[in-house]
XYZ file of C-alpha atoms in Angstrom:
690
model
C -7.979 -4.614 -3.422
C -8.538 -8.068 -1.947
C -7.055 -9.666 -5.042
C -3.896 -7.579 -4.712
C -3.696 -8.406 -1.011
C -3.968 -12.104 -1.837
C -1.170 -11.848 -4.407
C 1.012 -9.951 -1.910
C 0.544 -12.612 0.778
C 1.295 -15.247 -1.849
C 4.510 -13.378 -2.689
C 5.592 -13.364 0.968
C 4.936 -17.079 1.109
C 7.123 -17.548 -1.971
C 9.927 -15.558 -0.302
C 9.679 -17.699 2.821
C 9.854 -20.940 0.828
C 12.686 -19.568 -1.309
C 14.754 -18.729 1.798
C 14.294 -22.268 3.100
C 15.344 -23.546 -0.333
C 18.556 -21.495 -0.205
C 19.315 -22.856 3.253
C 18.836 -26.395 1.956
C 21.232 -25.715 -0.944
C 23.904 -24.313 1.404
C 23.507 -27.273 3.716
C 23.770 -29.712 0.785
C 26.944 -28.089 -0.573
C 28.765 -27.215 2.668
C 26.967 -29.234 5.330
C 26.401 -26.196 7.573
C 23.445 -24.017 8.601
C 23.366 -20.283 9.298
C 22.656 -20.990 12.982
C 25.585 -23.350 13.343
C 28.282 -22.160 15.755
C 31.758 -21.373 14.469
C 34.920 -22.234 16.350
C 37.058 -19.063 16.485
C 40.199 -21.193 16.600
C 39.590 -22.251 12.992
C 39.365 -18.654 11.759
C 42.175 -16.555 10.419
C 43.485 -13.462 12.120
C 41.869 -11.241 9.475
C 38.443 -12.805 9.944
C 38.695 -12.453 13.718
C 39.465 -8.738 13.369
C 36.514 -8.375 11.010
C 34.196 -9.891 13.625
C 35.523 -7.544 16.322
C 35.033 -4.520 14.078
C 31.427 -5.511 13.355
C 30.735 -5.955 17.063
C 32.504 -2.724 17.966
C 35.389 -3.983 20.111
C 38.864 -2.477 19.920
C 41.854 -4.727 19.305
C 44.677 -2.195 18.877
C 46.570 -3.505 21.896
C 46.171 -7.176 20.996
C 48.893 -8.216 18.551
C 48.501 -11.967 19.055
C 45.799 -14.085 17.420
C 45.134 -15.831 20.719
C 44.184 -12.572 22.422
C 41.930 -11.573 19.564
C 40.245 -14.984 19.615
C 39.590 -14.736 23.361
C 38.057 -11.299 22.907
C 35.691 -12.723 20.273
C 34.694 -15.532 22.640
C 34.110 -13.086 25.500
C 31.762 -10.926 23.407
C 29.414 -13.781 22.381
C 28.978 -16.943 20.358
C 29.793 -16.695 16.678
C 27.380 -18.192 14.112
C 27.903 -18.936 10.444
C 25.314 -16.362 9.450
C 27.060 -13.587 11.387
C 30.421 -14.537 9.881
C 28.961 -14.457 6.379
C 27.332 -11.056 6.956
C 30.502 -9.577 8.443
C 32.692 -10.770 5.559
C 30.184 -9.553 2.987
C 30.050 -6.122 4.634
C 33.836 -5.947 4.748
C 34.184 -6.825 1.062
C 31.729 -4.132 0.024
C 33.893 -1.151 -0.898
C 31.038 1.313 -1.037
C 31.872 4.803 0.177
C 29.631 6.103 2.950
C 28.378 9.650 2.508
C 29.142 12.336 5.048
C 27.190 15.565 5.564
C 28.715 18.961 4.809
C 26.992 21.576 6.973
C 26.231 24.848 5.215
C 25.796 26.978 8.296
C 24.662 27.347 11.875
C 20.988 26.507 11.282
C 21.843 23.439 9.252
C 24.117 22.235 12.048
C 21.476 22.910 14.688
C 18.674 21.134 12.831
C 20.645 17.956 12.174
C 22.941 17.662 15.197
C 21.649 19.564 18.188
C 17.999 18.788 17.437
C 18.582 15.021 16.991
C 17.463 13.276 20.182
C 17.943 9.589 19.400
C 21.280 9.267 17.612
C 25.009 9.984 17.739
C 26.769 12.491 15.524
C 30.524 12.762 14.922
C 31.384 16.144 13.403
C 34.783 17.402 12.301
C 34.996 21.152 12.920
C 37.433 23.028 10.714
C 38.361 26.348 12.282
C 38.735 29.545 10.288
C 41.836 29.408 8.083
C 42.920 26.118 9.652
C 43.491 22.611 8.322
C 41.273 19.751 9.518
C 42.291 17.731 12.554
C 41.878 14.393 10.765
C 43.226 13.967 7.260
C 41.066 12.998 4.331
C 42.186 9.354 4.184
C 41.828 8.784 7.940
C 38.489 10.610 7.970
C 37.095 8.322 5.266
C 38.186 5.289 7.292
C 36.627 6.800 10.384
C 33.348 7.460 8.598
C 33.200 3.886 7.286
C 34.007 2.432 10.714
C 31.417 4.328 12.744
C 28.644 4.282 10.137
C 28.044 0.536 10.667
C 26.860 1.380 14.208
C 24.372 4.014 13.103
C 26.677 6.940 13.967
C 26.223 9.785 11.501
C 29.141 11.987 10.463
C 29.576 15.463 9.059
C 31.993 18.342 8.459
C 31.444 21.916 9.681
C 33.707 24.530 8.093
C 33.680 27.753 10.048
C 34.847 29.789 7.040
C 32.378 28.351 4.517
C 29.651 30.915 5.209
C 30.244 34.167 3.247
C 28.180 36.147 5.766
C 30.623 35.158 8.559
C 27.772 33.792 10.687
C 29.563 30.450 10.936
C 32.692 32.175 12.222
C 30.691 33.890 14.938
C 29.028 30.615 15.854
C 32.440 28.891 16.113
C 33.819 31.677 18.318
C 30.720 31.566 20.505
C 31.168 27.803 20.899
C 34.880 28.186 21.607
C 36.026 26.334 18.500
C 39.090 28.416 17.794
C 41.033 25.411 16.493
C 40.046 22.393 14.440
C 38.559 19.600 16.534
C 36.116 16.675 16.659
C 32.663 17.038 18.211
C 30.388 14.183 19.290
C 26.675 14.696 19.945
C 25.109 12.287 22.480
C 21.677 12.409 24.190
C 22.109 13.760 27.684
C 19.238 12.023 29.481
C 17.765 8.526 29.396
C 14.328 9.777 28.352
C 13.085 9.722 24.789
C 13.609 12.975 22.859
C 15.689 14.502 25.634
C 18.432 17.112 25.423
C 21.761 16.451 23.730
C 25.259 17.339 24.808
C 28.309 18.106 22.676
C 31.642 16.544 23.684
C 34.960 17.637 22.236
C 37.817 15.240 21.546
C 40.782 16.087 23.727
C 43.114 13.203 22.883
C 46.608 13.701 21.557
C 46.731 10.748 19.178
C 44.876 11.447 15.957
C 44.320 7.847 14.919
C 41.185 5.980 13.936
C 41.387 3.391 16.746
C 41.919 5.982 19.478
C 39.091 8.175 18.236
C 36.792 5.155 18.005
C 37.712 4.133 21.554
C 36.846 7.641 22.738
C 33.438 7.431 20.998
C 32.578 4.001 22.435
C 33.640 5.065 25.927
C 31.240 8.017 25.916
C 28.437 5.919 24.438
C 28.966 3.173 27.028
C 28.777 5.684 29.875
C 25.018 5.946 29.282
C 24.517 2.226 29.965
C 23.848 1.162 33.518
C 26.777 -1.012 34.658
C 26.645 -3.574 37.495
C 29.865 -4.731 39.171
C 28.689 -6.973 42.063
C 26.012 -9.523 42.938
C 24.220 -7.312 45.468
C 23.683 -4.598 42.898
C 22.461 -7.208 40.399
C 19.968 -8.618 42.895
C 18.619 -5.149 43.634
C 18.313 -4.285 39.960
C 16.790 -7.647 39.009
C 13.957 -7.356 41.526
C 13.255 -3.685 40.890
C 10.140 -2.713 38.935
C 10.171 0.626 37.124
C 8.863 2.252 33.970
C 10.710 -0.058 31.613
C 8.819 -3.135 30.452
C 11.827 -4.429 28.546
C 15.322 -4.769 29.959
C 18.181 -6.431 28.161
C 21.162 -7.606 30.211
C 24.634 -8.379 28.908
C 26.542 -10.727 31.212
C 30.139 -10.677 29.979
C 33.763 -10.601 31.111
C 34.607 -7.334 29.328
C 35.889 -3.900 30.297
C 33.027 -2.164 28.510
C 30.089 -3.307 26.394
C 30.511 -3.624 22.614
C 29.848 -0.567 20.498
C 26.760 -2.070 18.868
C 25.244 -2.593 22.335
C 25.926 1.044 23.273
C 24.564 2.326 19.962
C 21.340 0.377 20.459
C 20.949 1.814 23.967
C 20.831 5.301 22.421
C 18.565 4.242 19.578
C 16.001 2.705 21.943
C 16.152 5.459 24.534
C 12.951 5.485 26.571
C 11.757 2.115 25.229
C 14.321 -0.482 26.322
C 16.781 -0.288 29.205
C 20.255 -1.680 28.518
C 22.231 -3.030 31.469
C 25.812 -4.293 31.367
C 26.822 -6.803 34.056
C 30.621 -6.955 34.347
C 31.443 -10.337 35.911
C 35.198 -9.994 35.421
C 36.106 -9.860 39.137
C 33.184 -11.748 40.664
C 33.991 -14.386 43.249
C 30.449 -15.514 44.065
C 28.229 -16.225 41.055
C 25.569 -18.210 42.897
C 22.871 -15.576 42.379
C 23.416 -15.731 38.633
C 22.713 -19.457 38.810
C 19.553 -18.754 40.800
C 18.146 -16.486 38.090
C 19.045 -18.956 35.331
C 22.322 -17.530 33.980
C 24.732 -20.402 33.348
C 26.794 -19.374 30.323
C 29.078 -16.420 29.689
C 28.554 -14.224 27.785
C 24.734 -14.114 27.762
C 22.245 -11.661 26.329
C 19.109 -11.883 28.485
C 15.860 -10.068 27.714
C 13.742 -9.465 30.804
C 10.027 -8.942 30.087
C 6.930 -8.960 32.326
C 6.195 -12.401 30.905
C 9.574 -13.933 31.771
C 13.129 -14.335 30.508
C 14.182 -14.719 26.890
C 17.719 -15.775 25.918
C 18.814 -13.930 22.833
C 20.883 -15.992 20.408
C 19.085 -19.341 20.614
C 16.889 -18.864 17.510
C 17.450 -18.363 13.804
C 18.943 -15.017 12.812
C 19.705 -13.846 16.358
C 23.298 -12.787 15.742
C 25.558 -10.639 17.894
C 25.318 -7.652 15.578
C 23.618 -4.287 15.351
C 21.220 -5.167 12.522
C 20.044 -8.457 14.031
C 19.409 -7.110 17.530
C 17.852 -3.929 16.150
C 15.244 -5.889 14.156
C 14.618 -8.111 17.192
C 13.961 -5.183 19.543
C 11.880 -3.308 16.964
C 9.550 -6.279 16.672
C 9.070 -6.349 20.452
C 8.852 -2.621 21.188
C 8.022 -0.752 17.962
C 7.490 2.955 17.613
C 4.517 4.449 15.830
C 6.895 5.526 13.078
C 8.015 1.896 12.626
C 4.425 0.766 12.163
C 3.759 3.589 9.721
C 6.810 2.737 7.609
C 5.811 -0.941 7.603
C 2.269 -0.112 6.484
C 3.638 2.260 3.829
C 5.871 -0.466 2.376
C 3.058 -3.041 2.361
C 0.554 -0.667 0.769
C 2.963 0.322 -2.010
C 3.904 -3.300 -2.695
C 0.210 -4.091 -2.963
C -0.408 -1.097 -5.246
C 2.386 -2.134 -7.603
C 0.510 -5.383 -8.198
C -1.855 -3.336 -10.381
C 0.910 -3.090 -12.984
C 0.591 -6.829 -13.588
C -3.121 -7.354 -12.900
C -4.212 -4.646 -15.359
C -4.391 -5.949 -18.918
C -4.254 -4.063 -22.201
C -2.014 -1.275 -23.419
C 1.269 -0.473 -21.672
C 0.321 3.162 -21.156
C -2.933 2.022 -19.580
C -1.007 -0.113 -17.086
C 1.123 2.807 -15.919
C -1.820 5.210 -15.784
C -3.721 2.741 -13.602
C -0.589 2.190 -11.491
C -0.096 5.914 -10.850
C -3.759 6.296 -9.977
C -3.612 3.327 -7.593
C -0.434 4.565 -5.916
C -1.939 7.998 -5.339
C -5.215 6.582 -4.055
C -3.678 4.010 -1.717
C -1.102 6.385 -0.227
C -3.700 9.108 0.282
C -6.046 6.681 2.009
C -3.173 5.399 4.153
C -2.229 8.879 5.362
C -5.868 9.802 5.978
C -6.472 6.595 7.925
C -3.393 7.159 10.089
C -4.596 10.561 11.279
C -7.434 9.229 13.480
C -5.140 6.421 14.680
C -2.609 8.959 15.923
C -5.368 10.918 17.621
C -6.692 7.714 19.142
C -3.288 6.892 20.618
C -3.146 10.306 22.296
C -6.124 9.535 24.515
C -5.205 9.237 28.203
C -7.347 6.174 28.923
C -5.620 3.729 26.579
C -2.804 2.527 28.820
C -4.351 -0.905 29.259
C -4.975 -1.238 25.519
C -1.391 -0.216 24.788
C -0.067 -2.666 27.364
C -2.078 -5.609 26.003
C -1.028 -4.785 22.439
C 2.652 -4.855 23.378
C 2.130 -8.072 25.301
C 0.623 -9.658 22.203
C 3.615 -8.497 20.166
C 6.046 -9.961 22.694
C 4.262 -13.315 22.702
C 4.116 -13.545 18.909
C 7.592 -12.183 18.097
C 9.496 -14.470 20.456
C 8.393 -17.587 18.583
C 10.469 -19.636 16.148
C 8.353 -18.525 13.191
C 8.980 -14.870 14.038
C 12.740 -15.524 14.184
C 12.577 -17.040 10.692
C 10.707 -13.984 9.410
C 13.325 -11.631 10.923
C 16.145 -13.701 9.434
C 14.503 -13.587 6.008
C 13.999 -9.842 6.343
C 17.713 -9.319 7.038
C 18.663 -11.643 4.189
C 16.509 -9.951 1.545
C 17.345 -6.437 2.788
C 21.040 -7.233 2.306
C 20.263 -8.615 -1.186
C 17.900 -6.027 -2.739
C 18.520 -7.311 -6.272
C 17.172 -10.728 -5.290
C 14.120 -9.140 -3.669
C 13.300 -7.033 -6.735
C 13.891 -9.893 -9.178
C 11.573 -12.234 -7.257
C 8.909 -9.516 -7.092
C 9.199 -8.967 -10.847
C 9.030 -12.708 -11.539
C 5.977 -13.041 -9.311
C 4.323 -10.151 -11.140
C 5.050 -11.628 -14.559
C 3.438 -14.901 -13.501
C 0.364 -12.986 -12.336
C 0.283 -11.150 -15.666
C 0.505 -14.437 -17.598
C -2.331 -16.177 -15.758
C -4.505 -13.048 -15.751
C -4.034 -12.617 -19.496
C -4.849 -16.279 -20.094
C -7.992 -16.036 -17.964
C -9.282 -12.967 -19.796
C -8.586 -14.486 -23.192
C -10.663 -17.489 -22.212
C -13.461 -15.058 -21.369
C -13.072 -13.359 -24.798
C -12.107 -10.048 -23.243
C -11.042 -7.542 -25.917
C -8.966 -5.513 -23.422
C -6.058 -7.938 -23.732
C -5.423 -7.122 -27.418
C -5.846 -3.340 -27.142
C -2.813 -1.317 -28.191
C -1.571 2.011 -26.859
C -3.130 4.094 -29.643
C -6.568 2.579 -29.199
C -6.489 3.050 -25.459
C -5.277 6.660 -25.735
C -8.088 7.336 -28.200
C -10.671 5.903 -25.821
C -9.105 7.875 -22.963
C -9.370 11.077 -24.981
C -13.003 10.335 -25.780
C -13.684 9.766 -22.115
C -11.888 12.976 -21.137
C -13.655 15.158 -23.676
C -16.959 13.534 -22.775
C -16.698 14.603 -19.157
C -15.065 17.926 -19.993
C -17.760 19.267 -22.312
C -20.839 17.237 -21.377
C -22.852 16.275 -18.313
C -21.218 13.627 -16.199
C -23.940 11.056 -16.571
C -21.918 8.037 -15.464
C -21.132 9.558 -12.087
C -24.766 9.625 -11.096
C -27.475 7.017 -11.050
C -30.632 7.892 -12.906
C -32.705 9.862 -12.198
C -30.470 12.546 -10.598
C -31.234 16.105 -11.601
C -28.709 18.084 -13.602
C -28.143 21.827 -13.885
C -27.236 21.628 -17.578
C -30.146 23.675 -18.871
C -29.968 26.119 -15.972
C -26.252 26.859 -16.460
C -25.721 29.283 -19.374
C -21.947 28.823 -19.272
C -22.239 25.189 -20.262
C -24.569 26.160 -23.101
C -22.064 28.751 -24.363
C -19.248 26.220 -24.200
C -21.282 23.871 -26.378
C -21.903 26.670 -28.893
C -18.165 27.398 -29.011
C -17.527 23.849 -30.240
C -19.991 23.095 -33.060
C -18.476 19.705 -33.821
C -19.051 18.621 -30.233
C -22.575 19.986 -30.523
C -23.302 17.867 -33.552
C -21.543 14.751 -32.260
C -22.046 14.516 -28.517
C -19.819 12.144 -26.570
C -22.107 11.499 -23.633
C -21.482 8.026 -22.130
C -24.310 5.571 -22.678
C -24.011 3.778 -19.346
C -27.109 5.576 -18.054
C -29.259 3.548 -20.492
C -29.113 0.456 -18.299
C -30.763 2.451 -15.488
C -33.825 3.353 -17.558
C -37.033 1.501 -16.610
C -37.969 -1.590 -18.670
C -41.061 -3.822 -18.557
C -43.190 -6.023 -20.824
C -46.398 -4.977 -22.575
C -49.390 -7.063 -21.515
C -53.073 -7.124 -22.449
C -55.956 -7.949 -20.157
C -57.761 -11.221 -20.916
C -55.797 -12.149 -24.052
C -55.468 -15.908 -24.428
C -52.421 -17.726 -25.637
C -51.442 -17.447 -29.270
C -51.870 -21.193 -29.877
C -55.517 -21.165 -28.753
C -56.289 -18.114 -30.791
C -54.612 -19.568 -33.869
C -56.863 -22.680 -33.640
C -59.999 -20.485 -33.861
C -58.779 -18.405 -36.791
C -58.281 -20.919 -39.624
C -60.007 -18.581 -42.066
C -57.621 -15.678 -41.324
C -55.528 -14.402 -44.178
C -51.951 -15.666 -44.655
C -50.391 -12.309 -43.858
C -52.152 -12.255 -40.444
C -50.848 -15.725 -39.637
C -47.270 -14.697 -40.381
C -47.713 -11.615 -38.207
C -48.873 -13.754 -35.266
C -45.938 -16.112 -35.723
C -43.513 -13.193 -35.553
C -45.247 -11.984 -32.411
C -44.691 -15.351 -30.698
C -40.923 -15.196 -31.216
C -40.552 -11.454 -30.599
C -40.169 -11.851 -26.840
C -37.097 -14.071 -27.124
C -35.528 -12.041 -29.906
C -35.946 -8.703 -28.158
C -34.588 -10.099 -24.899
C -31.524 -11.490 -26.660
C -30.974 -8.185 -28.459
C -30.843 -6.254 -25.191
C -27.246 -7.075 -24.302
C -25.979 -6.943 -27.887
C -27.413 -3.486 -28.465
C -25.956 -2.142 -25.238
C -22.460 -3.415 -26.010
C -22.199 -3.223 -29.806
C -21.751 -0.181 -31.998
C -24.689 1.975 -32.998
C -24.538 0.557 -36.499
C -25.611 -2.950 -35.441
C -28.485 -4.404 -37.432
C -31.905 -4.244 -35.858
C -35.478 -4.754 -36.822
C -35.805 -0.961 -36.663
C -33.584 1.404 -38.628
C -33.014 4.309 -36.251
C -32.044 6.673 -39.055
C -35.430 6.301 -40.763
C -37.502 6.579 -37.597
C -39.997 9.369 -37.268
C -40.087 11.724 -34.311
C -43.793 12.569 -34.470
C -45.846 12.316 -31.326
C -48.424 9.867 -32.660
C -50.778 7.662 -30.693
C -52.803 4.919 -32.255
C -56.558 5.125 -32.104
C -57.021 1.440 -31.649
C -54.850 -0.708 -29.446
C -53.434 -4.008 -30.687
C -55.312 -5.737 -27.897
C -58.578 -4.339 -29.281
C -57.689 -5.343 -32.848
C -56.774 -8.757 -31.660
C -60.077 -8.944 -29.850
C -61.919 -8.115 -33.082
C -60.013 -10.798 -34.908
C -61.029 -13.338 -32.347
C -64.323 -11.894 -31.270
C -65.679 -15.198 -30.169
C -63.133 -15.433 -27.393
C -62.935 -11.885 -25.961
C -65.175 -9.123 -24.800
C -64.505 -5.428 -24.989
C -63.454 -5.343 -21.346
C -60.699 -7.875 -22.036
C -59.219 -5.903 -24.902
C -57.547 -3.175 -22.803
C -53.748 -3.106 -22.089
C -52.741 -3.924 -18.533
C -51.735 -0.446 -17.342
C -51.021 -1.731 -13.814
C -47.756 -3.226 -15.023
C -46.512 0.174 -16.251
C -44.310 2.417 -14.037
C -46.243 5.188 -12.380
C -44.417 8.051 -14.130
C -44.805 6.654 -17.686
C -47.396 7.960 -20.169
C -49.920 5.416 -21.472
C -49.601 4.680 -25.166
C -49.821 1.715 -27.515
C -47.442 2.672 -30.325
C -43.687 3.186 -30.729
C -43.052 6.405 -32.651
C -39.542 5.264 -33.628
C -40.608 2.280 -35.738
C -44.269 3.358 -36.069
C -45.464 -0.079 -34.996
C -47.974 -0.970 -32.302
C -46.957 -2.690 -29.092
C -47.568 -6.414 -29.246
C -48.435 -8.532 -26.261
C -45.224 -9.575 -24.460
C -42.863 -7.145 -26.200
C -40.159 -5.392 -24.142
C -40.684 -1.659 -23.526
C -38.439 1.098 -22.199
C -39.373 4.504 -20.859
C -37.478 7.802 -20.800
C -37.386 10.386 -17.973
C -39.933 12.510 -19.865
C -42.483 9.673 -19.642
C -42.653 8.567 -23.296
C -42.465 4.846 -23.999
C -40.896 2.958 -26.922
C -39.753 -0.475 -27.950
C -36.664 -1.273 -25.905
C -34.613 -2.167 -28.949
C -35.735 0.894 -30.896
C -34.941 3.450 -28.203
C -31.624 1.828 -27.317
C -30.513 2.076 -30.932
C -31.751 5.683 -31.016
C -29.780 6.669 -27.902
C -26.658 4.676 -28.790
C -26.520 6.502 -32.122
C -25.724 9.756 -30.317
C -29.228 11.214 -30.054
C -29.486 11.611 -26.271
C -32.996 13.030 -26.263
C -36.565 11.843 -26.508
C -37.768 11.295 -30.108
C -41.103 12.905 -29.185
C -40.388 15.916 -26.964
C -36.587 16.247 -27.247
C -36.141 16.131 -23.462
C -32.575 14.963 -22.531
C -32.618 11.239 -21.900
C -30.095 11.487 -19.045
C -31.986 14.197 -17.090
C -34.806 13.709 -14.652
C -38.131 15.439 -15.327
C -41.036 16.167 -13.037
C -43.628 13.387 -13.497
C -46.881 14.085 -15.272
C -50.217 14.069 -13.443
C -51.525 10.529 -13.532
C -54.660 9.814 -15.570
C -56.284 6.822 -17.117
C -56.689 7.467 -20.852
C -59.032 5.446 -22.968
C -57.655 3.194 -25.620
C -59.009 5.442 -28.362
C -57.366 8.663 -27.024
C -55.573 10.468 -29.784
C -52.940 13.102 -28.950
C -53.554 16.481 -30.451
């Protein structure tokens, strides 16, 4: 997870550097920046109208270019970035979808139950033609959709059960008309009211003027200095207030649309300075230029438009206000996007077969999204507590301090740039992922990892083996030894095994439990080093000398064989052939320590010939012979015990278990199942099992 988070942060850093690189290229080719101001005099009449349409100002009564240019100047400064975005949006000939309501409940759920948006609905009365024609309606939909106004069509005669006709008659819609839904109060999630268009001119500009007039009526408007002074010094429930000081009849449509979108979070105030004679108070509060967008916070005043990406448009101001006063839903959507971007990194980090990559990706997506939703539940409950007002206030203060910096303005500008160019965003993400895949594959090849060269068929085969292993056999890898299992106590599992004889003969139990079995070294009490004993035994036969030499090197060889046996196939060569091993429960009558003591009787006594049982685990049976290879334990050899208590050479029993025989060679107790320990006793070295 931390690796994917690191790669995601690295990707964001690449996007930031790439945006600065694009700005440098534009500056090198044209000599301008996105924050550079544009002189409206140098623009054409068409471009000026495009700017007014994006800001939501009507120009139907302004035939001259001079009047249109003055209206642009009155609404706010124009930057190169805003001009580029407006022209790009105008050139895009994408058709905006409009909702067709199927009935009364559909209309109620989407329109009357929407508390933070504007709806424009064309009602077609029973057996009547629509008020606005198809061509004009498409233009209307495209014009209002850029301000977040949703549109739809309600046909009173579309419902075969005539419920829509009754609903239209109950509402008084006996003729085709236009309906606008606007929140009625200034509180969040308040009631909505439906307004009907009563104009005579059925034109796009007149209808749009009617919409903006009703939307602007919800904004508090100030017409004189005394009212401004009273409002400026008043403290109420709103922590954020944004003022528009302009010489306009009504605020732009984007400003009115934002006031509805941020209902209950931000208060929008329009200061009309058109007929002001005394503007001294404006100078006292720091307002020198017209028009000005001023954000009033408990920490001070912030002038919108002085940083990168702060354009006079709906998208730019919406992202700015969301960063200062976010909703819980905004934070959830942001966390959802980040978590899914991080999860998709698994597609490139995972190496091996293509199918394996997508299986791991689907698993990661499901896991991460489930954990995200589960983690948000206590957060939502935590925010409902009544004693968190101070915590909430300090959190918002921290957001306001951090998101009014220059770095935050760059991040918002980059967000708007990449959101308007989704192809560039996806291509850079794919390129970043391919680079991660290349370096990860190179690193694993250097480590001789066989996963890199695995194909789809091999991985599917291993996946099927894993699935059948856990479907028909005890789940040994999910539990650390020694956890008890109910395999023998559950008759259903036994019957399932009998129903599949091939699975009975060739079990597919994972061997990862072997590494949890106890291991230790066999030691004898009082046995001297092999070199000293070899000096005192010059008259020993040649076969005894070779046996002692093998014993000296057995420790290193067995230790090196431990990892190779655990990771290689069961057919790997070993000093013990597991197929030829006996399963008899045989104990030697004389320990190797005692025989060694007899060979070198001048150096040892009988008390020094016993094995060191203190080094053995408490639940292991005492013995001196491995029944797999039928050889005695030599001093220093590596031993391994099973849950039943029987002890063997580590290499012998690992080869036995890895070959598919998951039981004790002596008593046939399952090697993955815990058994009650035997009563402890101290057997003599010459004890012989019956």
